[in-house]
PDB file of C-alpha atoms in Angstrom:
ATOM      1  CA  UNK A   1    -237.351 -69.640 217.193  1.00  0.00           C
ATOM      2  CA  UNK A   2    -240.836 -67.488 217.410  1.00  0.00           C
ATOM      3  CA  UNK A   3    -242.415 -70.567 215.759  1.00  0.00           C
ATOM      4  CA  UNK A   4    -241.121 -72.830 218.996  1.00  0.00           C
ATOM      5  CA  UNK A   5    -242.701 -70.465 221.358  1.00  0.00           C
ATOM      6  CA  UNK A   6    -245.988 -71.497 219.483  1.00  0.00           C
ATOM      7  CA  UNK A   7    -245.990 -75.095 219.808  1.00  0.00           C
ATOM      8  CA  UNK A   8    -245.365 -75.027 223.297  1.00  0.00           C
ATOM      9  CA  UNK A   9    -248.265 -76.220 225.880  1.00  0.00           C
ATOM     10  CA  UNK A  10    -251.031 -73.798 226.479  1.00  0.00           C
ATOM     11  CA  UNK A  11    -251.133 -71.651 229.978  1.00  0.00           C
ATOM     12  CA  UNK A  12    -253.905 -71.657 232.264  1.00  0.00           C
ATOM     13  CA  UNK A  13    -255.809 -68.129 232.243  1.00  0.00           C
ATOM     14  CA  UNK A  14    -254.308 -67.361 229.270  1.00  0.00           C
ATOM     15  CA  UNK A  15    -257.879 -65.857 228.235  1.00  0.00           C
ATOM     16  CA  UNK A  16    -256.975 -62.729 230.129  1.00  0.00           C
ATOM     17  CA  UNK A  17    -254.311 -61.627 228.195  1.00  0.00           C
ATOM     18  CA  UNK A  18    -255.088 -62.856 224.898  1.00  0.00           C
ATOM     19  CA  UNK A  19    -255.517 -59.894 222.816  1.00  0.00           C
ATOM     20  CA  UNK A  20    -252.162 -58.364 224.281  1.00  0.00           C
ATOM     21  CA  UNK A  21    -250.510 -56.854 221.582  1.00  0.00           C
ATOM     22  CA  UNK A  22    -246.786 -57.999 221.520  1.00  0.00           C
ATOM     23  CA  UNK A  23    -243.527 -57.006 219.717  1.00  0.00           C
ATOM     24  CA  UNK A  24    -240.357 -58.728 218.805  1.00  0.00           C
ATOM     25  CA  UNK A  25    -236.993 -58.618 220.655  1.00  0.00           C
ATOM     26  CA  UNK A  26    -234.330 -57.844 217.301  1.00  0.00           C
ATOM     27  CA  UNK A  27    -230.793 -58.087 218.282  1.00  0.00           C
ATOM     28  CA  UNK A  28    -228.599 -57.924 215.391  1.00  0.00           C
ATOM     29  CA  UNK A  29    -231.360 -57.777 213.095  1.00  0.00           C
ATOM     30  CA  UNK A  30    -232.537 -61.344 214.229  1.00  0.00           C
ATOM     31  CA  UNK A  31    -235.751 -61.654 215.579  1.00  0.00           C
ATOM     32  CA  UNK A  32    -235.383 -63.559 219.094  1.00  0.00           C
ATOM     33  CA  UNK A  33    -238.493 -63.929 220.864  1.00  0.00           C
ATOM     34  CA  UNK A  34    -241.546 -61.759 221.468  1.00  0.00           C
ATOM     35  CA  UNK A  35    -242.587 -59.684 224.516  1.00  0.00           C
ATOM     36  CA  UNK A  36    -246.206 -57.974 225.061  1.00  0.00           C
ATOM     37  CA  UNK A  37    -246.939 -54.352 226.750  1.00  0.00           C
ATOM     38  CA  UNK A  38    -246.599 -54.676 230.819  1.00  0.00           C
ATOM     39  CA  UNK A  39    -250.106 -54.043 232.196  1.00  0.00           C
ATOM     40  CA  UNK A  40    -250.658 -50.313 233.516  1.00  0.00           C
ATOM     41  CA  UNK A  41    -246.849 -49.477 233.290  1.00  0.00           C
ATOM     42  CA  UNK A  42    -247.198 -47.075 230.581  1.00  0.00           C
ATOM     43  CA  UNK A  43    -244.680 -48.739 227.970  1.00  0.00           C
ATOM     44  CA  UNK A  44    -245.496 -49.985 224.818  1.00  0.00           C
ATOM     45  CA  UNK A  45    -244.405 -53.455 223.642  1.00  0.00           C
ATOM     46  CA  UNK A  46    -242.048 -52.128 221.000  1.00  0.00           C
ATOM     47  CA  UNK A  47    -240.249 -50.037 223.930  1.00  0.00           C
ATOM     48  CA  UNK A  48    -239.983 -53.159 225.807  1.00  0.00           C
ATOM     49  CA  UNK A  49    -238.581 -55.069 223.210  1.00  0.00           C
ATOM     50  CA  UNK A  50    -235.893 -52.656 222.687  1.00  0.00           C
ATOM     51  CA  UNK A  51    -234.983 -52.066 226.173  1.00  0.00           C
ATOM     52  CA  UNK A  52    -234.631 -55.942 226.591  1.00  0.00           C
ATOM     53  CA  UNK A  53    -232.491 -55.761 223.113  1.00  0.00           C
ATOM     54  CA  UNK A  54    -230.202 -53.033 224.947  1.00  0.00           C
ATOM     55  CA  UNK A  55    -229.664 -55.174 228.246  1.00  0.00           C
ATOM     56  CA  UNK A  56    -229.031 -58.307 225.907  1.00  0.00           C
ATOM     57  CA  UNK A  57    -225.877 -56.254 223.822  1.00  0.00           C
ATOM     58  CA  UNK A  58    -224.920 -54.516 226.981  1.00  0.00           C
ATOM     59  CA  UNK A  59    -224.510 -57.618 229.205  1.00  0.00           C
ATOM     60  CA  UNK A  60    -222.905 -59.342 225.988  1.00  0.00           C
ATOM     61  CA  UNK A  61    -220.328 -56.222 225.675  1.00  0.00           C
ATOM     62  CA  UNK A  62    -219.297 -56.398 229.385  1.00  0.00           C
ATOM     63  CA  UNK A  63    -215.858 -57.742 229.480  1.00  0.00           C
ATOM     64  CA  UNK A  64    -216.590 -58.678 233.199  1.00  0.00           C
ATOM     65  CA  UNK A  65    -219.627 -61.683 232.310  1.00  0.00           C
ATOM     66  CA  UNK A  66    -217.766 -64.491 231.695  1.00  0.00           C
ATOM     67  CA  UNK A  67    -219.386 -67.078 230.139  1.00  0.00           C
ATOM     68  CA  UNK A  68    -222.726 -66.193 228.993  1.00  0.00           C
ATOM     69  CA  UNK A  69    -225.175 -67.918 231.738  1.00  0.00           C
ATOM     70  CA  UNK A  70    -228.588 -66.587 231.969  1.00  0.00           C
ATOM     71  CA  UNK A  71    -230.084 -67.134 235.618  1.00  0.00           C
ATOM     72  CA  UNK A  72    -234.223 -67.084 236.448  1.00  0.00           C
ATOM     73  CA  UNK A  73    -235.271 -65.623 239.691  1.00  0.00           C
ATOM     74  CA  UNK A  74    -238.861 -66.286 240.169  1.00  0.00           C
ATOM     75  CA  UNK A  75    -240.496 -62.945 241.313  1.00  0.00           C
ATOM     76  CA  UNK A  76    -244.221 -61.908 242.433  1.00  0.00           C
ATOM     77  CA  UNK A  77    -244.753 -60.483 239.367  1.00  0.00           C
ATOM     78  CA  UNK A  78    -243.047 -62.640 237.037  1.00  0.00           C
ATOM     79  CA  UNK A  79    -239.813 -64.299 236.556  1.00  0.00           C
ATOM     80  CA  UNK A  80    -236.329 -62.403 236.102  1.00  0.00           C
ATOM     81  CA  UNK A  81    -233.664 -63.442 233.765  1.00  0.00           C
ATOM     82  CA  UNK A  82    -229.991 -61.984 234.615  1.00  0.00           C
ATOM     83  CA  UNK A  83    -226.927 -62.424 232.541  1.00  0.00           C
ATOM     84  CA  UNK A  84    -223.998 -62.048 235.477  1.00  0.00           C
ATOM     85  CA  UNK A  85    -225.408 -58.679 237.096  1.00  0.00           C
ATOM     86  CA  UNK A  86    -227.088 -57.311 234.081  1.00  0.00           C
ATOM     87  CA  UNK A  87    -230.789 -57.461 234.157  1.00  0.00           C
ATOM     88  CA  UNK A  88    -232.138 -58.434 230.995  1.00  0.00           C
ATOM     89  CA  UNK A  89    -235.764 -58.529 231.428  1.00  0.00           C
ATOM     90  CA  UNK A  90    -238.703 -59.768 233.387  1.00  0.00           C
ATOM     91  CA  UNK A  91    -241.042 -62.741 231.685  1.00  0.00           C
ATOM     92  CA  UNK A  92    -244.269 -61.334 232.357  1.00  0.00           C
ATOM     93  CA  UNK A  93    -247.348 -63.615 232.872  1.00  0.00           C
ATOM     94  CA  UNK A  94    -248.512 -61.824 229.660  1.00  0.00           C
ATOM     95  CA  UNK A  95    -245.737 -62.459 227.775  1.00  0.00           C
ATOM     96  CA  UNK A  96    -246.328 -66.595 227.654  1.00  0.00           C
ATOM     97  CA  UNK A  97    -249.640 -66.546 228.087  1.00  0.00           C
ATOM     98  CA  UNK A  98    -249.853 -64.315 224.627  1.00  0.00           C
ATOM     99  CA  UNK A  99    -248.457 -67.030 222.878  1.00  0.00           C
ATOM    100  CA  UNK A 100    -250.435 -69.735 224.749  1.00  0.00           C
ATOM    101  CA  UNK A 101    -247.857 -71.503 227.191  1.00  0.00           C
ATOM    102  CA  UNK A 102    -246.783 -70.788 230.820  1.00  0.00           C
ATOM    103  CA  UNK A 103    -244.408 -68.640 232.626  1.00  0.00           C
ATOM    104  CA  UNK A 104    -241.954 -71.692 233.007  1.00  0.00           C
ATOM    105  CA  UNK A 105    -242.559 -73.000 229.553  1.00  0.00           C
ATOM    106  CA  UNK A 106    -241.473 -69.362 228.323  1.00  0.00           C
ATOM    107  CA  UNK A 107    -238.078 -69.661 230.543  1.00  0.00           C
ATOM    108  CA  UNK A 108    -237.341 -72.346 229.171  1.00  0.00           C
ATOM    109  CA  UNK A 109    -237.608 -71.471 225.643  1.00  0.00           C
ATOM    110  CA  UNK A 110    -235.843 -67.994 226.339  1.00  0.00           C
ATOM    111  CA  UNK A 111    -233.068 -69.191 228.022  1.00  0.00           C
ATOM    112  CA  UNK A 112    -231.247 -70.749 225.594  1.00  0.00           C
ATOM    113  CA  UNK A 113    -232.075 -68.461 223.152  1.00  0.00           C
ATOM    114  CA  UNK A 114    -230.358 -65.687 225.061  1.00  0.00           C
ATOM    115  CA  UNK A 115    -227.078 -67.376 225.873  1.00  0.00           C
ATOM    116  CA  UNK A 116    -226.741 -68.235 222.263  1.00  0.00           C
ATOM    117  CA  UNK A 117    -227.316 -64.481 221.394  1.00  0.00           C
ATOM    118  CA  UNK A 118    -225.083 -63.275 223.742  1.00  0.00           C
ATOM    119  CA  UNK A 119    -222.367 -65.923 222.625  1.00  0.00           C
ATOM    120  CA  UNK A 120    -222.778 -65.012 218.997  1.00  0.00           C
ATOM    121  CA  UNK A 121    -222.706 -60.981 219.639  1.00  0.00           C
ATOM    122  CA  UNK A 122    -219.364 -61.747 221.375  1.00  0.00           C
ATOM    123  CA  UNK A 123    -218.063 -64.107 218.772  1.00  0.00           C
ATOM    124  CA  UNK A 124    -219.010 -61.542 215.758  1.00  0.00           C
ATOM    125  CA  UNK A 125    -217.271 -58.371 218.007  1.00  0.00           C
ATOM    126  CA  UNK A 126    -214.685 -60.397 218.592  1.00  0.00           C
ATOM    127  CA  UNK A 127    -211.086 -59.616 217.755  1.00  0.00           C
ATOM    128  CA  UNK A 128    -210.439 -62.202 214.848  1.00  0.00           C
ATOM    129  CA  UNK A 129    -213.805 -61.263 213.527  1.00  0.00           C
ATOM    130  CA  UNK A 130    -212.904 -57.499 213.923  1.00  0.00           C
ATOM    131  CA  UNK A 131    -209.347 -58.186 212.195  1.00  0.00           C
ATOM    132  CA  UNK A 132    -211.145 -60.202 209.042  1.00  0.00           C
ATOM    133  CA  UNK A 133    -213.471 -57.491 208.915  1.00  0.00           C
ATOM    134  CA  UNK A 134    -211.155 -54.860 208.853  1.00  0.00           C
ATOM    135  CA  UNK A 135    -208.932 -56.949 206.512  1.00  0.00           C
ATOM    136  CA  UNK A 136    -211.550 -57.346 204.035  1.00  0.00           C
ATOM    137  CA  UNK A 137    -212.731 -53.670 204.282  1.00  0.00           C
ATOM    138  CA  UNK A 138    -208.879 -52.735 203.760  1.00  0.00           C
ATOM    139  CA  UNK A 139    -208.318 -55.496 200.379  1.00  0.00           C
ATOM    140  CA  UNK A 140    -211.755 -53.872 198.867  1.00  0.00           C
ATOM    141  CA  UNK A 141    -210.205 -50.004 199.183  1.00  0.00           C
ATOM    142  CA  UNK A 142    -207.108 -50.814 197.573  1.00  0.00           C
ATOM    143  CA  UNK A 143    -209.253 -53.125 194.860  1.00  0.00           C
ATOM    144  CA  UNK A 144    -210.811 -49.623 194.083  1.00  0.00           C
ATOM    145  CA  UNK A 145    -208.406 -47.577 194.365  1.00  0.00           C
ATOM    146  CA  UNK A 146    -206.209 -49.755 191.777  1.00  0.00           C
ATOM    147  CA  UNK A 147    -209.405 -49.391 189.659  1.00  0.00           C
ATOM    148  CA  UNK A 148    -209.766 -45.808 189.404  1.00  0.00           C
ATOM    149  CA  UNK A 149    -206.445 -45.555 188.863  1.00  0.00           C
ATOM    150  CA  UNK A 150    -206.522 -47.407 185.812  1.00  0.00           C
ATOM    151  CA  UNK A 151    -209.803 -45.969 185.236  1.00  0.00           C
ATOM    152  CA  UNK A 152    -207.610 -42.168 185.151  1.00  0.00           C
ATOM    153  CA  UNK A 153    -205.068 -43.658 182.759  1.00  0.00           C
ATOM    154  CA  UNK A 154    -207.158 -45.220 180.411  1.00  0.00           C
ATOM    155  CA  UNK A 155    -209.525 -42.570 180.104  1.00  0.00           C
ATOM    156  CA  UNK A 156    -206.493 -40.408 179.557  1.00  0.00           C
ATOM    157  CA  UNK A 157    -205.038 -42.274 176.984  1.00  0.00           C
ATOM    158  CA  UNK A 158    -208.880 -41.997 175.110  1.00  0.00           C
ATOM    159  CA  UNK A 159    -209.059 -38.395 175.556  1.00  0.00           C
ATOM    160  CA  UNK A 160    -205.734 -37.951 173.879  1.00  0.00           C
ATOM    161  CA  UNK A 161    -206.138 -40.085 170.716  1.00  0.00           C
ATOM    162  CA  UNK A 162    -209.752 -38.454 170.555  1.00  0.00           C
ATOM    163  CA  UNK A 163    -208.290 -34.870 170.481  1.00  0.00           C
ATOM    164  CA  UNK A 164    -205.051 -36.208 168.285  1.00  0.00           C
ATOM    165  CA  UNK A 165    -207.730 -37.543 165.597  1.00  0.00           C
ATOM    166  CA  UNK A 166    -209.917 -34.601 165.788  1.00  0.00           C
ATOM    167  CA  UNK A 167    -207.141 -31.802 165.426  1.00  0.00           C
ATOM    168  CA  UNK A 168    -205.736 -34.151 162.275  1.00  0.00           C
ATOM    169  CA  UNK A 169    -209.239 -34.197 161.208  1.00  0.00           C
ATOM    170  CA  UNK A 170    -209.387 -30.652 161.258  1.00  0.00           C
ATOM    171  CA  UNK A 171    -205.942 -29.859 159.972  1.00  0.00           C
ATOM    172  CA  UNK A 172    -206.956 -31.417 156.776  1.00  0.00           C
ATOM    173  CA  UNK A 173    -210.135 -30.114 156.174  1.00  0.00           C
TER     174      UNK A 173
END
């Protein structure tokens, strides 16, 4: 996905922000998409990126989202993307131009990307998923439970012919 966001065509005045250091948004340990420092806002681009990550699972647990649609608002300062009423960020002219492509370019690319995210976070919270989960966790406890069990009886049944064989040992020396 990060190496799509590379190909795309190059932004005009991208000069300005090319030494922008960015960070990755990481939703269920999956790299999505990158993000760069706003200018003179004080937050790092690691702090962004996990803010954005937080909106994304928020908007994704809301009950009230139905389908996961991802709307762009063009704004003075960039463009907004909203998932139902949750914000989930703001594309930044830095933010494309950091990777070479424009504003638009960037929407598009990020769009999709976030309804599939939000889809999947659903799909892997979701009650079958929860019920396999929870099935699986509940078949590997007993597994090991069984185990130790025969574990306690088999090591008791060793113990016993040990100390049977040693007092013999000893009865007839």
């Amino acid at each position: 996905v990060l190496g799509l966001l590379a190909l795309a065509v190059p932004a005009p005045g991208a000069d300005e922000f090319e030494d922008r250091p960015a960070s990755a948004v990481v939703v269920d340990g999956r790299p999505l998409f990158t993000v760069t420092a706003p200018v003179g806002k004080g937050v790092t681009a690691e702090q962004r990126a996990l803010l954005i990550a937080q909106r994304i699972e928020e908007a994704a647990s809301d009950p009230a989202l139905g389908g996961p649609v991802v709307t762009a608002v063009g704004e003075a300062d960039g463009t907004t993307l909203h998932a139902g009423k949750h914000l989930i960020m703001i594309i930044r002219p830095s933010d494309a131009a950091s990777l070479g492509i424009s504003v638009e370019r960037y929407v598009e690319i990020v769009t999709p990307i976030l309804v599939r995210t939000i889809s999947d976070y659903r799909r892997e919270r979701g009650g079958l998923s929860l019920a396999r989960s929870s099935g699986s966790a509940a078949l590997i406890v007993t597994g090991v439970a069984v185990l130790l069990l025969v574990y306690s009886r088999l090591y008791r049944r060793v113990r016993i012919r040990i100390l049977v064989g040693t007092r013999r040992r000893l009865e007839e020396v």
